[in-house]
CSV table of C-alpha atoms in Angstrom, one decimal:
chain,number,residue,atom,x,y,z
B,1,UNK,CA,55.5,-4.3,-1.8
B,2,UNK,CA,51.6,-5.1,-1.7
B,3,UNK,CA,49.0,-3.8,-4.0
B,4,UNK,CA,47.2,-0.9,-2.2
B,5,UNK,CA,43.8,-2.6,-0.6
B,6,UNK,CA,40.5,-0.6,-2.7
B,7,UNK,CA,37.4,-1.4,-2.4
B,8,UNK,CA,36.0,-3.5,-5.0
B,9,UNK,CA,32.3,-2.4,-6.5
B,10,UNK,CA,29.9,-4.7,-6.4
B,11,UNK,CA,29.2,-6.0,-9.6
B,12,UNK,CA,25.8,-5.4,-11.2
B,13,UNK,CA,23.5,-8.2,-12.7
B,14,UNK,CA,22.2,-7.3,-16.2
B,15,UNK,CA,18.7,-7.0,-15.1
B,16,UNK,CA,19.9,-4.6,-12.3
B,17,UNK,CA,19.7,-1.0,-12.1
B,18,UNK,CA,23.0,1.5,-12.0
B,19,UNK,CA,23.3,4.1,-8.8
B,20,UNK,CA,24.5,7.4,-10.0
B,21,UNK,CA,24.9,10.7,-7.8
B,22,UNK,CA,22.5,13.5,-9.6
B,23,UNK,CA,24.3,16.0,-7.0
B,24,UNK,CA,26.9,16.9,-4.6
B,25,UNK,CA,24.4,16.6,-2.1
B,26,UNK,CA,23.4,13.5,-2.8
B,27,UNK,CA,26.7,12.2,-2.6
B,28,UNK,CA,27.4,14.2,1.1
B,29,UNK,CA,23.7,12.7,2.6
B,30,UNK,CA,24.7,8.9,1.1
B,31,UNK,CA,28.0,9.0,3.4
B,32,UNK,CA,26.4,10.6,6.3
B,33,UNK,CA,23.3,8.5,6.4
B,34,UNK,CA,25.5,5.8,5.6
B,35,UNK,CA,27.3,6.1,8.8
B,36,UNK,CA,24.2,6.5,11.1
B,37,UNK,CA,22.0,3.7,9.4
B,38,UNK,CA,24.2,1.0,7.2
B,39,UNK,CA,22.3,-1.6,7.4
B,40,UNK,CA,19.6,-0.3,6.3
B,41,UNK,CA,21.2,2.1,3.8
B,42,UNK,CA,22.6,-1.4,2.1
B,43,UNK,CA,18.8,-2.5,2.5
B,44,UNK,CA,18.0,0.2,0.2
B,45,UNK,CA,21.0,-0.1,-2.4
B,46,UNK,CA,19.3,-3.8,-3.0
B,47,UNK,CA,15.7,-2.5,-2.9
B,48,UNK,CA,17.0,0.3,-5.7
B,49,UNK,CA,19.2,-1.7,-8.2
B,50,UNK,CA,16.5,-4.5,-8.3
B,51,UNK,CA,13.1,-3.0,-9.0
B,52,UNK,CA,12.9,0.7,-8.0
B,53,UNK,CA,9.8,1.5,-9.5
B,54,UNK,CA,7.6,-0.7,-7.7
B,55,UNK,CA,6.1,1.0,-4.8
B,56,UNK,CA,5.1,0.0,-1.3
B,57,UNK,CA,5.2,1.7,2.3
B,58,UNK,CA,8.9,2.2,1.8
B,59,UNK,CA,9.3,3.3,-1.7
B,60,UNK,CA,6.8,5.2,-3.7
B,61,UNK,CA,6.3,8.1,-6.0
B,62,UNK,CA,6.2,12.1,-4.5
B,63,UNK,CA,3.1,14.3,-4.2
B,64,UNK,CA,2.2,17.4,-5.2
B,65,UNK,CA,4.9,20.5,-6.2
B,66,UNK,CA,7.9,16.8,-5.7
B,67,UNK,CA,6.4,14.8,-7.7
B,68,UNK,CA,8.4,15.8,-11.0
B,69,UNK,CA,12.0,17.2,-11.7
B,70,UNK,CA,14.0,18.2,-14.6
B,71,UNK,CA,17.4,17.0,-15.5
B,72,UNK,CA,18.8,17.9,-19.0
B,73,UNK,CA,15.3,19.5,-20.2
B,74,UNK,CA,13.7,15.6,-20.1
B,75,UNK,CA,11.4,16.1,-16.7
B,76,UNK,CA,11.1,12.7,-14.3
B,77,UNK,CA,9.1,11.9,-11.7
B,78,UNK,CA,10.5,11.8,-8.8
B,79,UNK,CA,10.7,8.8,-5.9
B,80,UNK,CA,11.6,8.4,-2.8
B,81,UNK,CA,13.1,5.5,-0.2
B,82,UNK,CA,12.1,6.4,3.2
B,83,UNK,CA,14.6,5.1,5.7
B,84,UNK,CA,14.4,5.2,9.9
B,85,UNK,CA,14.2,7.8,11.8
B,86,UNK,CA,13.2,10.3,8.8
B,87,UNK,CA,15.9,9.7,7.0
B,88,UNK,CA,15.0,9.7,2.8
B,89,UNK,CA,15.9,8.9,-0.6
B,90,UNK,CA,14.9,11.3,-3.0
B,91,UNK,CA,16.1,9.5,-6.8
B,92,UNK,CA,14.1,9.6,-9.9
B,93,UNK,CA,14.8,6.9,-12.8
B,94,UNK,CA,16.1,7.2,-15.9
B,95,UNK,CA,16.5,4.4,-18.4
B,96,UNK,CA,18.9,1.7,-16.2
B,97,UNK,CA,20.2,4.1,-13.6
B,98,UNK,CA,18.7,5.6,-10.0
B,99,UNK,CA,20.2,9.2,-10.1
B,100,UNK,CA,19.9,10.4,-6.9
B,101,UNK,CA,19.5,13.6,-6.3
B,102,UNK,CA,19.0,14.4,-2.2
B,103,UNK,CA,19.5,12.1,0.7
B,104,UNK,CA,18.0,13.7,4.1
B,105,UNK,CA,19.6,12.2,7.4
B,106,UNK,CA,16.2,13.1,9.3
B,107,UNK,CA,12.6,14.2,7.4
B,108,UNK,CA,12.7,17.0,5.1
B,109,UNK,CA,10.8,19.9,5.8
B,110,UNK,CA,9.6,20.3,2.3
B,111,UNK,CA,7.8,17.0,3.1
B,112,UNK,CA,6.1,17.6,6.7
């Protein structure tokens, strides 16, 4: 009998950054923006493990009433990864990980 076939993670340098889920949400946007824009939903897993604080016209901090969020009573500013179409990111750093915490297929009205 064969070994059932998993997927195998993909093993983080020690300079990279950890994705984590913050939410259930989170996790639900990933897999559906995942299967409407994978290519550049893996651009985006490299962009975040490797340096997700810098910012640029894809990845920067939020604005105004988004800029901050609390996890765990220790408040964060908050990021985001914009992607085609609308499509977002929304992740805040903490230590070594990228918790994210909402991933829009299309732009998020809070945001407009």
């Amino acid at each position: 009998m064969s070994p059932r076939q998993t997927s195998v993670p993909r093993p983080l340098r020690r300079s990279e950054y950890q994705i984590t889920f913050g939410t259930s949400n989170a996790q639900k946007g990933w897999t559906d923006v995942l299967a409407t824009q994978r290519n550049a939903v893996v651009a985006a897993w490299e962009r975040l493990t490797v340096d997700p604080l810098a910012d640029d016209t894809t990845c920067h901090g939020m604005k105004g009433d988004l800029e901050f969020i609390t996890r765990a009573g220790k408040t964060h500013r908050r990021r985001q990864y914009e992607l085609s179409s609308g499509a977002r990111i929304w992740f805040y750093v903490d230590e070594r990980s990228v918790v994210l915490t909402d991933v829009h297929t299309h732009h998020p009205n809070s945001t407009k």
